[in-house]
mmCIF file of C-alpha atoms in Angstrom:
data_model
loop_
_atom_site.group_PDB
_atom_site.id
_atom_site.type_symbol
_atom_site.label_atom_id
_atom_site.label_comp_id
_atom_site.label_asym_id
_atom_site.label_seq_id
_atom_site.Cartn_x
_atom_site.Cartn_y
_atom_site.Cartn_z
ATOM 1 C CA UNK A 239 59.012 43.467 107.938
ATOM 2 C CA UNK A 240 58.637 43.753 104.070
ATOM 3 C CA UNK A 241 57.597 47.281 104.462
ATOM 4 C CA UNK A 242 60.581 48.122 106.461
ATOM 5 C CA UNK A 243 62.795 46.593 103.941
ATOM 6 C CA UNK A 244 61.104 48.579 101.084
ATOM 7 C CA UNK A 245 61.577 51.826 102.953
ATOM 8 C CA UNK A 246 65.338 50.824 103.797
ATOM 9 C CA UNK A 247 66.064 50.147 100.066
ATOM 10 C CA UNK A 248 64.298 53.302 98.967
ATOM 11 C CA UNK A 249 66.101 55.368 101.297
ATOM 12 C CA UNK A 250 69.378 53.804 100.354
ATOM 13 C CA UNK A 251 68.627 54.493 96.634
ATOM 14 C CA UNK A 252 67.730 58.183 97.381
ATOM 15 C CA UNK A 253 71.058 58.493 99.509
ATOM 16 C CA UNK A 254 73.131 56.946 96.549
ATOM 17 C CA UNK A 255 71.468 59.503 93.971
ATOM 18 C CA UNK A 256 72.006 62.450 96.354
ATOM 19 C CA UNK A 257 75.764 61.296 96.735
ATOM 20 C CA UNK A 258 75.962 60.957 92.973
ATOM 21 C CA UNK A 259 74.747 64.805 92.476
ATOM 22 C CA UNK A 260 77.073 66.137 95.507
ATOM 23 C CA UNK A 261 80.180 66.223 93.368
ATOM 24 C CA UNK A 262 78.303 68.224 90.751
ATOM 25 C CA UNK A 263 76.858 70.564 93.246
ATOM 26 C CA UNK A 264 80.650 71.152 94.763
ATOM 27 C CA UNK A 265 82.024 71.779 91.407
ATOM 28 C CA UNK A 266 79.284 74.413 90.661
ATOM 29 C CA UNK A 267 79.836 76.136 94.163
ATOM 30 C CA UNK A 268 83.683 76.193 93.478
ATOM 31 C CA UNK A 269 83.247 77.343 90.036
ATOM 32 C CA UNK A 270 81.038 80.127 90.970
ATOM 33 C CA UNK A 271 83.354 80.985 93.890
ATOM 34 C CA UNK A 272 86.106 81.336 91.291
ATOM 35 C CA UNK A 273 84.118 83.518 89.144
ATOM 36 C CA UNK A 274 83.159 85.696 91.889
ATOM 37 C CA UNK A 275 86.873 86.151 92.787
ATOM 38 C CA UNK A 276 87.766 86.845 88.985
ATOM 39 C CA UNK A 277 84.998 89.540 88.844
ATOM 40 C CA UNK A 278 86.152 91.246 92.135
ATOM 41 C CA UNK A 279 89.809 91.339 90.868
ATOM 42 C CA UNK A 280 88.781 93.064 87.694
ATOM 43 C CA UNK A 281 86.700 95.468 89.456
ATOM 44 C CA UNK A 282 89.608 96.488 91.697
ATOM 45 C CA UNK A 283 91.885 96.936 88.633
ATOM 46 C CA UNK A 284 89.373 98.650 86.320
ATOM 47 C CA UNK A 285 87.952 101.390 88.874
ATOM 48 C CA UNK A 286 91.128 103.254 89.129
ATOM 49 C CA UNK A 287 91.865 103.002 85.445
ATOM 50 C CA UNK A 288 88.132 104.388 84.894
ATOM 51 C CA UNK A 289 88.922 107.093 87.174
ATOM 52 C CA UNK A 290 92.001 108.008 85.189
ATOM 53 C CA UNK A 291 94.602 106.847 87.528
ATOM 54 C CA UNK A 292 96.654 103.754 87.691
ATOM 55 C CA UNK A 293 97.739 102.175 91.130
ATOM 56 C CA UNK A 294 101.261 103.402 91.385
ATOM 57 C CA UNK A 295 100.761 105.408 88.476
ATOM 58 C CA UNK A 296 101.449 109.359 87.900
ATOM 59 C CA UNK A 297 98.817 111.571 88.882
ATOM 60 C CA UNK A 298 98.296 115.395 88.192
ATOM 61 C CA UNK A 299 99.191 117.701 91.253
ATOM 62 C CA UNK A 300 97.741 121.221 91.719
ATOM 63 C CA UNK A 301 100.252 123.833 91.108
ATOM 64 C CA UNK A 302 99.165 125.627 94.237
ATOM 65 C CA UNK A 303 99.944 122.455 96.329
ATOM 66 C CA UNK A 304 102.601 123.442 99.213
ATOM 67 C CA UNK A 305 104.920 120.744 97.912
ATOM 68 C CA UNK A 306 105.181 122.593 94.367
ATOM 69 C CA UNK A 307 105.773 125.885 96.179
ATOM 70 C CA UNK A 308 108.242 124.254 98.572
ATOM 71 C CA UNK A 309 110.390 122.727 95.871
ATOM 72 C CA UNK A 310 110.366 125.868 93.781
ATOM 73 C CA UNK A 311 112.937 127.463 96.085
ATOM 74 C CA UNK A 312 115.031 124.232 96.516
ATOM 75 C CA UNK A 313 115.083 123.874 92.672
ATOM 76 C CA UNK A 314 115.973 127.430 92.059
ATOM 77 C CA UNK A 315 118.931 127.127 94.467
ATOM 78 C CA UNK A 316 120.196 123.902 92.998
ATOM 79 C CA UNK A 317 119.786 125.141 89.373
ATOM 80 C CA UNK A 318 121.873 128.127 90.210
ATOM 81 C CA UNK A 319 124.620 125.902 92.009
ATOM 82 C CA UNK A 320 124.907 123.524 89.027
ATOM 83 C CA UNK A 321 124.745 126.238 86.235
ATOM 84 C CA UNK A 322 127.768 127.456 84.521
ATOM 85 C CA UNK A 323 126.238 130.754 83.857
ATOM 86 C CA UNK A 324 127.626 133.756 85.689
ATOM 87 C CA UNK A 325 124.044 135.183 86.129
ATOM 88 C CA UNK A 326 121.367 134.269 88.832
ATOM 89 C CA UNK A 327 118.310 132.483 87.317
ATOM 90 C CA UNK A 328 114.992 132.879 89.089
ATOM 91 C CA UNK A 329 112.270 130.198 89.321
ATOM 92 C CA UNK A 330 109.280 132.229 88.238
ATOM 93 C CA UNK A 331 106.416 129.641 88.590
ATOM 94 C CA UNK A 332 105.417 126.253 88.286
ATOM 95 C CA UNK A 333 104.108 125.097 84.779
ATOM 96 C CA UNK A 334 103.194 121.509 85.347
ATOM 97 C CA UNK A 335 103.294 119.067 88.229
ATOM 98 C CA UNK A 336 102.873 115.320 88.871
ATOM 99 C CA UNK A 337 103.244 112.887 91.804
ATOM 100 C CA UNK A 338 103.566 109.050 92.083
ATOM 101 C CA UNK A 339 103.402 107.046 95.240
ATOM 102 C CA UNK A 340 106.279 104.726 95.493
ATOM 103 C CA UNK A 341 108.057 103.853 98.814
ATOM 104 C CA UNK A 342 108.044 107.490 99.407
ATOM 105 C CA UNK A 343 107.004 110.010 96.705
ATOM 106 C CA UNK A 344 108.154 110.888 93.174
ATOM 107 C CA UNK A 345 107.574 114.392 91.947
ATOM 108 C CA UNK A 346 107.870 115.598 88.307
ATOM 109 C CA UNK A 347 107.496 119.402 88.338
ATOM 110 C CA UNK A 348 108.307 121.787 85.502
ATOM 111 C CA UNK A 349 109.222 125.354 86.475
ATOM 112 C CA UNK A 350 109.423 128.373 84.429
ATOM 113 C CA UNK A 351 112.891 130.132 84.930
ATOM 114 C CA UNK A 352 114.235 133.341 83.888
ATOM 115 C CA UNK A 353 117.840 134.915 83.781
ATOM 116 C CA UNK A 354 118.328 137.993 85.785
ATOM 117 C CA UNK A 355 121.056 140.623 85.195
ATOM 118 C CA UNK A 356 122.464 139.887 88.715
ATOM 119 C CA UNK A 357 125.650 138.216 89.007
ATOM 120 C CA UNK A 358 125.813 135.104 91.069
ATOM 121 C CA UNK A 359 126.936 135.784 94.555
ATOM 122 C CA UNK A 360 125.695 139.308 94.683
ATOM 123 C CA UNK A 361 122.472 140.405 96.208
ATOM 124 C CA UNK A 362 119.642 140.448 93.731
ATOM 125 C CA UNK A 363 116.418 142.070 94.083
ATOM 126 C CA UNK A 364 113.074 140.058 94.017
ATOM 127 C CA UNK A 365 111.807 142.133 91.314
ATOM 128 C CA UNK A 366 114.888 142.225 89.046
ATOM 129 C CA UNK A 367 113.768 141.894 85.529
ATOM 130 C CA UNK A 368 114.390 138.448 83.796
ATOM 131 C CA UNK A 369 115.120 137.533 80.225
ATOM 132 C CA UNK A 370 115.662 134.402 78.302
ATOM 133 C CA UNK A 371 112.794 132.578 79.939
ATOM 134 C CA UNK A 372 112.943 128.815 79.805
ATOM 135 C CA UNK A 373 111.803 125.595 81.538
ATOM 136 C CA UNK A 374 113.592 123.365 83.883
ATOM 137 C CA UNK A 375 111.894 120.002 84.856
ATOM 138 C CA UNK A 376 112.685 118.701 88.437
ATOM 139 C CA UNK A 377 112.290 115.109 89.231
ATOM 140 C CA UNK A 378 112.335 114.722 92.865
ATOM 141 C CA UNK A 379 112.426 111.763 95.113
ATOM 142 C CA UNK A 380 111.372 112.218 98.675
ATOM 143 C CA UNK A 381 111.137 109.645 101.701
ATOM 144 C CA UNK A 382 110.492 111.715 104.830
ATOM 145 C CA UNK A 383 110.897 108.871 107.208
ATOM 146 C CA UNK A 384 114.665 108.279 106.034
ATOM 147 C CA UNK A 385 115.238 111.825 105.431
ATOM 148 C CA UNK A 386 116.099 111.138 101.845
ATOM 149 C CA UNK A 387 115.408 113.901 99.136
ATOM 150 C CA UNK A 388 116.946 113.560 95.726
ATOM 151 C CA UNK A 389 116.606 116.334 93.106
ATOM 152 C CA UNK A 390 117.460 115.736 89.511
ATOM 153 C CA UNK A 391 117.208 118.818 87.112
ATOM 154 C CA UNK A 392 116.588 118.699 83.199
ATOM 155 C CA UNK A 393 116.824 121.990 81.557
ATOM 156 C CA UNK A 394 114.780 122.296 78.464
#
């Protein structure tokens, strides 16, 4: 019987020692989980930054991208409608282009324009000579699923 009591007491002591250390183990476990989450969050933020892009930030767009070419005609038309010049201006080429993903797309496209000798409203040959070259920056917001398209021009 004495042996049984000794074993019982020894088990009780071991059990209480284990219980004393369990909160520490739990604390270590929780803190390591927290640090893992912090490291993961930092990685998710730093990888796009190291790649040169920020999530939701502006990124370069290839000048040969169909979007850049599609807006060239629209921007030319809008520029001539808004311009007070009596001569037609032609968009010659894209100079720079950037895009940004928002709830839709933002584009910043800079085009090179030239002034033709054709009066607005008259037929102008596609190879008509141009003078007075200048740049026009187009800021475009597009949201296709709502059929929204806003073009704002900034002559430079």
